[in-house]
């Protein structure tokens, strides 16, 4: 049974349907990145420029997803393209360091006070995996605490309680560790402590009990995949104090949240971390990740130490990615963040107005340049309240309807601003939402 939004989508995306049918023969479910799949099938991108993306059928859409918040300057920014071309022309990668990695590490250390040393990786997944390893090595403790609904990539320790069924996940104040799909050994589950977001009292209770075993708490200061839910500043401050008192390292996963301010989430919320993971925007659209933190922890990776943590990676800090990241960060001045965050606030307000006009109960969450829609009348502050607001039918109508209207957001209702956007694109989004969800 196809609904009207799907019928329109099928009509507009015939060439993508052909490509998807071919993909199904060589990729499982036609897919090689779970995040970009949606039914009936995704459109195939052919070109991006600024805030626009062209697909295989010639549809042009305004991109509010920006490869899941990565493309903060939009697509194919001329300075980033030039930096990539120049670096690639000199050799894409070497079994030797280049000056580029020093420059990008210096830039991150300059921007984030708690970051004194950096290791580069090729993805956010690797960065959080490395953070977990470093925390265990530094503290000598076996467990890791993460938040329910928190997404830190796809390695085993991160693939716990990312999107559990609430009735299988234990009490809200003391959630159980639920594997995110098959193949996660019990031995891994037993080392992951799950915490409720924005609930300091419950977190204190759990960590007071488990604390001596816990190496680190890893938190997204803006719960990203879990619904763009900002941490309350007093919650983050309390967590900082609590972890310090219990000898637990605090890891900020800023793979998304680094886009909140010039100095990332630590500047935005005014709370520092021991370790920070980066990704997305610091690679200027190319594969990237990084782990940064206090020298005394990061020096565990010093290869001159007989007891060092080994960390290889054929493409770590390759000059093309480093050059793209440097060119991107060079554009991200304090004024650029002001522009991004002002439009982000405008987008959240415009979306709220759209839902008021449509008389659809909804919450619009987010911070800085990130926004997300939840179909509930109740405030959304953590994974469970976001989950109560998940209305799969309405979300699907919003997502497919927006694609039909020429706007891209995530199927789960999240979006973000890129620097080339203006108030015109925000107003376009508001009107597109009103058309997409207007009664048929
Ligand atoms: N941490 C967070 C907060 C993320 O949002 C993501 C990806 N969306 C990751 C880690 C994993 O990064 P990657 O996809 O580069 O492995």
Short mmCIF file of C-alpha atoms and ligand atoms in Angstrom, two decimals:
data_model
loop_
_atom_site.label_atom_id
_atom_site.label_comp_id
_atom_site.label_asym_id
_atom_site.label_seq_id
_atom_site.Cartn_x
_atom_site.Cartn_y
_atom_site.Cartn_z
CA UNK A 1 0.00 0.00 0.00
CA UNK A 2 1.50 3.30 -1.00
CA UNK A 3 0.43 6.58 0.58
CA UNK A 4 0.18 9.85 -1.40
CA UNK A 5 3.65 11.07 -0.32
CA UNK A 6 5.18 7.77 -1.42
CA UNK A 7 3.31 7.83 -4.74
CA UNK A 8 4.71 11.27 -5.50
CA UNK A 9 8.20 10.16 -4.44
CA UNK A 10 8.05 7.08 -6.68
CA UNK A 11 6.97 9.27 -9.59
CA UNK A 12 9.80 11.78 -9.03
CA UNK A 13 12.57 9.23 -8.51
CA UNK A 14 12.37 6.62 -11.27
CA UNK A 15 16.06 6.70 -12.20
CA UNK A 16 16.99 6.26 -8.51
CA UNK A 17 14.65 3.25 -8.42
CA UNK A 18 16.65 1.68 -11.26
CA UNK A 19 19.92 2.38 -9.49
CA UNK A 20 18.55 0.93 -6.27
CA UNK A 21 17.45 -2.25 -8.07
CA UNK A 22 21.01 -2.63 -9.38
CA UNK A 23 22.47 -1.92 -5.93
CA UNK A 24 20.34 -4.67 -4.39
CA UNK A 25 22.25 -7.22 -6.44
CA UNK A 26 25.64 -6.29 -4.99
CA UNK A 27 24.98 -4.54 -1.68
CA UNK A 28 22.86 -6.04 1.13
CA UNK A 29 19.46 -4.36 0.89
CA UNK A 30 21.09 -2.15 -1.74
CA UNK A 31 22.86 -0.38 1.12
CA UNK A 32 26.26 0.18 2.64
CA UNK A 33 25.40 2.82 5.26
CA UNK A 34 22.38 2.01 7.44
CA UNK A 35 21.80 5.70 8.20
CA UNK A 36 21.06 6.67 4.60
CA UNK A 37 18.44 4.03 3.91
CA UNK A 38 14.72 4.72 3.97
CA UNK A 39 11.77 3.10 2.29
CA UNK A 40 10.91 2.79 -0.53
CA UNK A 41 14.55 3.58 -1.50
CA UNK A 42 16.87 6.58 -1.21
CA UNK A 43 17.43 9.03 -4.05
CA UNK A 44 20.91 8.81 -5.61
CA UNK A 45 22.91 12.02 -5.37
CA UNK A 46 24.91 13.18 -8.37
CA UNK A 47 26.06 16.67 -7.43
CA UNK A 48 26.07 19.18 -4.60
CA UNK A 49 26.83 22.87 -4.54
CA UNK A 50 26.30 25.21 -1.62
CA UNK A 51 22.98 24.28 0.00
CA UNK A 52 21.69 22.41 -3.08
CA UNK A 53 21.84 18.74 -4.04
CA UNK A 54 20.96 17.33 -7.48
CA UNK A 55 19.86 13.70 -7.79
CA UNK A 56 19.89 11.09 -10.55
CA UNK A 57 16.42 12.16 -11.74
CA UNK A 58 17.40 15.82 -11.96
CA UNK A 59 15.50 16.82 -8.80
CA UNK A 60 17.12 19.73 -6.96
CA UNK A 61 16.68 19.98 -3.21
CA UNK A 62 17.79 22.31 -0.44
CA UNK A 63 20.00 20.22 1.82
CA UNK A 64 19.22 20.62 5.52
CA UNK A 65 20.99 17.35 6.32
CA UNK A 66 24.50 18.22 5.05
CA UNK A 67 25.71 14.64 5.28
CA UNK A 68 24.40 14.40 8.82
CA UNK A 69 25.77 17.79 9.96
CA UNK A 70 29.24 17.33 8.38
CA UNK A 71 29.10 19.86 5.55
CA UNK A 72 28.97 23.01 7.61
CA UNK A 73 30.04 25.12 4.58
CA UNK A 74 27.58 23.31 2.30
CA UNK A 75 28.67 21.28 -0.71
CA UNK A 76 31.78 21.87 -2.81
CA UNK A 77 32.88 25.10 -1.14
CA UNK A 78 35.42 26.56 -3.64
CA UNK A 79 38.17 26.97 -1.02
CA UNK A 80 37.73 23.41 0.24
CA UNK A 81 37.68 22.03 -3.31
CA UNK A 82 40.89 23.95 -4.11
CA UNK A 83 42.59 22.70 -0.92
CA UNK A 84 41.62 19.09 -1.73
CA UNK A 85 42.84 19.41 -5.34
CA UNK A 86 46.13 20.94 -4.26
CA UNK A 87 46.83 18.29 -1.61
CA UNK A 88 45.71 15.41 -3.87
CA UNK A 89 47.98 16.63 -6.67
CA UNK A 90 50.95 16.33 -4.30
CA UNK A 91 50.14 12.73 -3.37
CA UNK A 92 47.06 11.49 -1.54
CA UNK A 93 48.75 9.63 1.30
CA UNK A 94 52.19 8.60 2.47
CA UNK A 95 53.72 6.28 5.02
CA UNK A 96 55.08 9.46 6.56
CA UNK A 97 53.59 12.39 8.43
CA UNK A 98 53.00 15.72 6.69
CA UNK A 99 52.88 19.24 8.09
CA UNK A 100 49.12 19.29 7.49
CA UNK A 101 48.48 17.09 10.54
CA UNK A 102 50.42 19.47 12.76
CA UNK A 103 48.42 22.43 11.45
CA UNK A 104 45.04 20.77 12.05
CA UNK A 105 46.07 19.51 15.50
CA UNK A 106 47.25 23.04 16.37
CA UNK A 107 43.91 24.42 15.23
CA UNK A 108 41.95 21.99 17.44
CA UNK A 109 44.19 22.67 20.45
CA UNK A 110 43.73 26.40 19.91
CA UNK A 111 39.95 26.10 19.81
CA UNK A 112 39.34 23.67 22.68
CA UNK A 113 41.10 24.47 25.95
CA UNK A 114 41.02 20.92 27.32
CA UNK A 115 42.62 19.54 24.14
CA UNK A 116 46.42 19.55 24.46
CA UNK A 117 47.23 16.60 22.17
CA UNK A 118 45.38 15.02 19.21
CA UNK A 119 45.25 11.65 17.40
CA UNK A 120 43.61 11.54 13.98
CA UNK A 121 41.41 8.70 12.75
CA UNK A 122 39.25 8.13 9.67
CA UNK A 123 35.86 8.19 11.38
CA UNK A 124 34.04 9.21 14.53
CA UNK A 125 33.56 5.52 15.27
CA UNK A 126 37.30 5.02 15.50
CA UNK A 127 37.67 8.16 17.60
CA UNK A 128 35.22 6.95 20.28
CA UNK A 129 36.72 3.44 20.16
CA UNK A 130 40.13 4.96 20.83
CA UNK A 131 38.73 7.18 23.60
CA UNK A 132 37.32 4.14 25.38
CA UNK A 133 40.65 2.35 25.08
CA UNK A 134 42.60 5.34 26.37
CA UNK A 135 40.26 5.78 29.34
CA UNK A 136 40.62 2.13 30.30
CA UNK A 137 44.39 2.27 29.96
CA UNK A 138 44.66 5.49 31.97
CA UNK A 139 42.39 4.47 34.85
CA UNK A 140 42.98 0.71 34.86
CA UNK A 141 39.20 0.29 35.17
CA UNK A 142 37.18 -2.04 32.92
CA UNK A 143 33.77 -0.37 32.41
CA UNK A 144 32.43 2.46 30.27
CA UNK A 145 29.28 4.45 31.01
CA UNK A 146 27.18 5.82 28.16
CA UNK A 147 23.77 7.43 27.91
CA UNK A 148 20.62 5.76 26.72
CA UNK A 149 19.96 6.98 23.17
CA UNK A 150 23.57 8.11 22.77
CA UNK A 151 25.19 7.35 19.41
CA UNK A 152 28.97 7.04 19.26
CA UNK A 153 29.39 5.04 16.06
CA UNK A 154 29.16 1.37 15.23
CA UNK A 155 31.84 -0.43 17.28
CA UNK A 156 30.72 -2.97 19.88
CA UNK A 157 31.04 -0.75 22.97
CA UNK A 158 29.07 2.01 21.27
CA UNK A 159 26.35 -0.28 19.89
CA UNK A 160 24.61 -0.56 23.25
CA UNK A 161 21.26 1.08 24.17
CA UNK A 162 21.29 3.34 21.13
CA UNK A 163 17.61 2.88 20.33
CA UNK A 164 16.22 0.20 22.67
CA UNK A 165 12.53 -0.66 22.98
CA UNK A 166 11.65 1.08 26.26
CA UNK A 167 9.69 -1.93 27.55
CA UNK A 168 12.84 -4.05 27.15
CA UNK A 169 15.24 -1.51 28.56
CA UNK A 170 14.47 -1.57 32.29
CA UNK A 171 13.39 1.36 34.48
CA UNK A 172 13.99 4.87 33.12
CA UNK A 173 16.12 5.83 36.17
CA UNK A 174 18.29 2.74 35.87
CA UNK A 175 18.31 1.56 32.25
CA UNK A 176 19.61 -1.84 31.23
CA UNK A 177 22.28 -2.39 28.59
CA UNK A 178 20.50 -3.51 25.41
CA UNK A 179 22.49 -4.56 22.34
CA UNK A 180 21.79 -2.58 19.18
CA UNK A 181 21.28 -5.67 17.06
CA UNK A 182 22.79 -9.15 17.11
CA UNK A 183 26.46 -10.02 17.44
CA UNK A 184 27.36 -8.03 20.56
CA UNK A 185 28.86 -10.49 23.07
CA UNK A 186 27.60 -10.57 26.67
CA UNK A 187 31.19 -9.87 27.72
CA UNK A 188 30.87 -6.45 26.04
CA UNK A 189 27.39 -5.74 27.40
CA UNK A 190 28.68 -6.50 30.90
CA UNK A 191 31.21 -3.67 30.63
CA UNK A 192 28.75 -0.97 29.55
CA UNK A 193 26.81 0.96 32.19
CA UNK A 194 23.79 2.81 30.74
CA UNK A 195 22.77 6.20 32.17
CA UNK A 196 19.62 8.34 31.73
CA UNK A 197 20.27 11.67 29.98
CA UNK A 198 19.68 14.95 31.83
CA UNK A 199 18.94 13.15 35.13
CA UNK A 200 21.80 13.96 37.50
CA UNK A 201 20.19 12.34 40.51
CA UNK A 202 19.84 8.97 38.79
CA UNK A 203 23.29 9.24 37.21
CA UNK A 204 24.80 9.96 40.65
CA UNK A 205 23.07 6.95 42.14
CA UNK A 206 24.32 4.62 39.39
CA UNK A 207 27.87 5.96 39.34
CA UNK A 208 28.18 5.98 43.15
CA UNK A 209 27.35 2.28 42.97
CA UNK A 210 29.44 1.31 39.93
CA UNK A 211 32.00 4.14 40.04
CA UNK A 212 35.13 2.26 41.07
CA UNK A 213 34.78 0.04 37.99
CA UNK A 214 34.02 2.82 35.52
CA UNK A 215 36.88 4.24 33.42
CA UNK A 216 34.88 6.93 31.64
CA UNK A 217 31.51 8.48 31.02
CA UNK A 218 31.01 9.29 27.34
CA UNK A 219 28.37 11.87 26.52
CA UNK A 220 27.15 13.82 23.53
CA UNK A 221 26.57 17.33 24.94
CA UNK A 222 23.86 17.52 22.28
CA UNK A 223 22.31 14.06 22.06
CA UNK A 224 22.42 13.84 18.27
CA UNK A 225 20.93 10.70 16.75
CA UNK A 226 18.86 10.43 19.95
CA UNK A 227 16.90 13.51 18.89
CA UNK A 228 19.09 16.66 18.98
CA UNK A 229 18.43 17.05 22.70
CA UNK A 230 20.74 19.52 24.45
CA UNK A 231 22.15 18.66 27.84
CA UNK A 232 21.02 21.07 30.54
CA UNK A 233 24.10 23.16 31.49
CA UNK A 234 23.62 22.35 35.20
CA UNK A 235 23.44 18.65 34.31
CA UNK A 236 26.78 18.86 32.49
CA UNK A 237 28.33 20.82 35.36
CA UNK A 238 27.06 18.25 37.86
CA UNK A 239 28.38 15.41 35.71
CA UNK A 240 31.78 17.11 35.51
CA UNK A 241 31.95 17.38 39.33
CA UNK A 242 30.67 13.87 39.92
CA UNK A 243 33.10 12.21 37.50
CA UNK A 244 36.02 14.19 38.89
CA UNK A 245 35.15 13.13 42.44
CA UNK A 246 34.86 9.46 41.44
CA UNK A 247 38.08 9.43 39.38
CA UNK A 248 36.11 8.77 36.18
CA UNK A 249 37.22 10.42 32.93
CA UNK A 250 34.65 12.56 31.14
CA UNK A 251 34.58 12.13 27.36
CA UNK A 252 32.67 14.67 25.28
CA UNK A 253 31.68 13.16 21.96
CA UNK A 254 31.64 16.29 19.81
CA UNK A 255 31.42 14.55 16.46
CA UNK A 256 28.24 16.60 15.92
CA UNK A 257 28.41 19.08 18.80
CA UNK A 258 31.70 20.65 17.73
CA UNK A 259 29.62 22.63 15.23
CA UNK A 260 27.90 24.51 18.08
CA UNK A 261 30.59 27.15 18.59
CA UNK A 262 34.10 28.25 17.62
CA UNK A 263 35.40 26.29 20.63
CA UNK A 264 32.82 23.52 20.21
CA UNK A 265 30.44 22.25 22.89
CA UNK A 266 32.87 22.99 25.70
CA UNK A 267 32.73 26.68 24.87
CA UNK A 268 28.99 26.55 24.16
CA UNK A 269 28.09 24.92 27.49
CA UNK A 270 31.02 26.27 29.53
CA UNK A 271 32.05 22.81 30.76
CA UNK A 272 35.36 21.09 30.02
CA UNK A 273 36.11 17.42 29.33
CA UNK A 274 39.11 15.15 29.85
CA UNK A 275 38.88 13.66 26.36
CA UNK A 276 37.05 14.93 23.28
CA UNK A 277 36.13 13.08 20.12
CA UNK A 278 35.72 14.89 16.82
CA UNK A 279 34.59 13.99 13.32
CA UNK A 280 32.40 15.35 10.54
CA UNK A 281 33.17 19.08 10.10
CA UNK A 282 36.90 18.80 10.91
CA UNK A 283 37.42 16.81 7.70
CA UNK A 284 35.72 19.28 5.36
CA UNK A 285 33.51 16.54 3.89
CA UNK A 286 36.15 13.78 3.73
CA UNK A 287 36.37 10.77 6.07
CA UNK A 288 37.76 11.87 9.44
CA UNK A 289 37.78 11.54 13.19
CA UNK A 290 40.02 12.69 16.01
CA UNK A 291 40.59 12.14 19.68
CA UNK A 292 41.95 14.99 21.76
CA UNK A 293 42.55 15.59 25.42
CA UNK A 294 44.85 16.31 28.29
CA UNK A 295 48.50 15.61 27.51
CA UNK A 296 48.90 13.29 30.47
CA UNK A 297 46.18 10.95 29.10
CA UNK A 298 46.99 11.33 25.41
CA UNK A 299 50.67 10.61 26.03
CA UNK A 300 49.62 6.98 26.41
CA UNK A 301 49.84 6.95 22.60
CA UNK A 302 53.47 8.17 22.56
CA UNK A 303 55.18 5.52 20.39
CA UNK A 304 58.43 5.95 22.32
CA UNK A 305 56.84 4.45 25.42
CA UNK A 306 57.36 0.73 25.83
CA UNK A 307 53.82 0.54 27.26
CA UNK A 308 52.20 2.72 24.54
CA UNK A 309 48.74 2.11 23.11
CA UNK A 310 49.30 1.07 19.51
CA UNK A 311 47.16 3.04 17.09
CA UNK A 312 47.72 2.48 13.40
CA UNK A 313 45.49 3.42 10.50
CA UNK A 314 46.70 3.45 6.90
CA UNK A 315 44.90 6.71 6.14
CA UNK A 316 45.15 8.46 9.53
CA UNK A 317 45.86 12.16 8.99
CA UNK A 318 46.18 11.77 5.21
CA UNK A 319 47.04 15.16 3.75
CA UNK A 320 43.91 15.42 1.59
CA UNK A 321 41.56 15.12 4.56
CA UNK A 322 43.76 17.38 6.70
CA UNK A 323 43.81 20.05 3.98
CA UNK A 324 40.02 19.89 3.57
CA UNK A 325 39.58 20.21 7.34
CA UNK A 326 41.97 23.14 7.59
CA UNK A 327 40.28 24.97 4.72
CA UNK A 328 36.90 24.41 6.39
CA UNK A 329 37.93 25.57 9.84
CA UNK A 330 39.58 28.64 8.30
CA UNK A 331 36.11 29.72 7.14
CA UNK A 332 34.56 29.04 10.54
CA UNK A 333 35.18 32.36 12.22
CA UNK A 334 33.19 33.51 15.26
CA UNK A 335 31.02 35.50 12.80
CA UNK A 336 30.25 32.31 10.85
CA UNK A 337 29.01 30.62 14.04
CA UNK A 338 26.87 33.66 14.81
CA UNK A 339 25.27 33.35 11.37
CA UNK A 340 24.79 29.56 11.67
CA UNK A 341 23.32 29.70 15.18
CA UNK A 342 21.04 32.66 14.42
CA UNK A 343 19.57 30.76 11.48
CA UNK A 344 19.35 27.62 13.62
CA UNK A 345 17.26 29.48 16.20
CA UNK A 346 15.15 30.98 13.41
CA UNK A 347 14.59 27.49 11.94
CA UNK A 348 13.45 26.09 15.31
CA UNK A 349 11.02 29.03 15.73
CA UNK A 350 9.76 28.77 12.14
CA UNK A 351 9.16 25.02 12.51
CA UNK A 352 7.24 25.56 15.77
CA UNK A 353 5.07 28.11 13.95
CA UNK A 354 4.47 25.61 11.13
CA UNK A 355 3.24 22.96 13.59
CA UNK A 356 1.03 25.51 15.37
CA UNK A 357 -0.55 26.45 12.04
CA UNK A 358 -1.00 22.78 11.18
CA UNK A 359 -2.39 22.13 14.70
CA UNK A 360 -0.05 19.18 15.07
CA UNK A 361 1.40 18.72 18.59
CA UNK A 362 5.18 18.83 18.18
CA UNK A 363 8.39 19.78 19.95
CA UNK A 364 11.32 21.26 18.08
CA UNK A 365 14.58 20.57 19.87
CA UNK A 366 18.20 21.34 19.06
CA UNK A 367 20.91 23.87 19.78
CA UNK A 368 23.08 26.18 17.71
CA UNK A 369 22.63 25.25 14.06
CA UNK A 370 20.97 21.86 14.69
CA UNK A 371 17.23 21.18 14.93
CA UNK A 372 14.93 18.16 15.26
CA UNK A 373 11.20 17.53 15.21
CA UNK A 374 9.36 15.32 17.72
CA UNK A 375 5.66 14.69 17.39
CA UNK A 376 4.60 15.04 21.02
CA UNK A 377 3.00 17.66 23.23
CA UNK A 378 5.37 16.77 26.10
CA UNK A 379 8.81 18.31 26.61
CA UNK A 380 11.63 16.18 25.16
CA UNK A 381 14.64 15.94 27.50
CA UNK A 382 16.00 12.42 27.13
CA UNK A 383 15.79 9.23 25.06
CA UNK A 384 12.52 8.00 26.59
CA UNK A 385 10.65 11.26 26.18
CA UNK A 386 11.91 11.49 22.58
CA UNK A 387 10.76 7.95 22.00
CA UNK A 388 7.27 8.77 23.30
CA UNK A 389 7.19 11.50 20.66
CA UNK A 390 8.19 9.22 17.82
CA UNK A 391 5.26 8.94 15.44
CA UNK A 392 6.66 6.82 12.60
CA UNK A 393 3.77 7.54 10.20
CA UNK A 394 3.92 11.30 10.67
CA UNK A 395 7.73 11.37 10.56
CA UNK A 396 7.69 9.44 7.32
CA UNK A 397 5.11 11.79 5.85
CA UNK A 398 7.27 14.72 6.91
CA UNK A 399 10.48 13.24 5.49
CA UNK A 400 9.12 11.98 2.16
CA UNK A 401 6.83 15.01 1.86
CA UNK A 402 9.80 17.36 2.30
CA UNK A 403 11.80 15.46 -0.32
CA UNK A 404 8.86 15.90 -2.67
CA UNK A 405 8.78 19.62 -1.82
CA UNK A 406 12.52 19.97 -2.41
CA UNK A 407 14.03 19.86 1.09
CA UNK A 408 16.25 17.24 2.67
CA UNK A 409 16.20 16.40 6.40
CA UNK A 410 17.01 13.10 8.16
CA UNK A 411 14.24 10.47 8.15
CA UNK A 412 14.19 10.80 11.95
CA UNK A 413 13.40 14.52 11.69
CA UNK A 414 16.79 16.14 12.26
CA UNK A 415 18.38 18.87 10.21
CA UNK A 416 20.98 21.63 10.35
CA UNK A 417 22.12 24.87 8.79
CA UNK A 418 25.12 25.40 6.50
CA UNK A 419 26.90 28.74 6.05
CA UNK A 420 25.61 29.50 2.51
CA UNK A 421 22.01 29.46 3.79
CA UNK A 422 20.05 32.63 4.51
CA UNK A 423 16.65 33.43 6.01
CA UNK A 424 15.17 32.59 2.60
CA UNK A 425 16.07 28.89 2.94
CA UNK A 426 14.70 28.79 6.51
CA UNK A 427 11.40 30.27 5.34
CA UNK A 428 11.38 27.80 2.44
CA UNK A 429 11.73 24.95 4.96
CA UNK A 430 8.85 26.27 7.07
CA UNK A 431 6.56 26.53 4.05
CA UNK A 432 7.64 23.13 2.75
CA UNK A 433 6.72 21.56 6.11
CA UNK A 434 3.32 23.26 6.00
CA UNK A 435 2.67 21.91 2.49
CA UNK A 436 4.05 18.44 3.25
CA UNK A 437 1.79 17.95 6.27
CA UNK A 438 -1.30 19.84 5.13
CA UNK A 439 -4.39 17.62 5.29
CA UNK A 440 -4.75 15.85 1.91
N1 LIG B 1 29.61 10.07 17.50
C1 LIG B 1 28.55 10.84 17.18
C2 LIG B 1 27.99 11.79 18.19
C3 LIG B 1 28.00 10.76 15.89
O1 LIG B 1 26.93 11.49 15.58
C4 LIG B 1 28.59 9.88 14.95
C5 LIG B 1 28.07 9.76 13.53
N2 LIG B 1 26.88 10.34 13.23
C6 LIG B 1 29.68 9.11 15.35
C7 LIG B 1 30.18 9.25 16.62
C8 LIG B 1 30.34 8.16 14.40
O2 LIG B 1 31.03 8.84 13.42
P1 LIG B 1 31.33 8.13 12.02
O3 LIG B 1 30.03 8.01 11.31
O4 LIG B 1 32.30 9.07 11.35
O5 LIG B 1 31.97 6.83 12.34
#
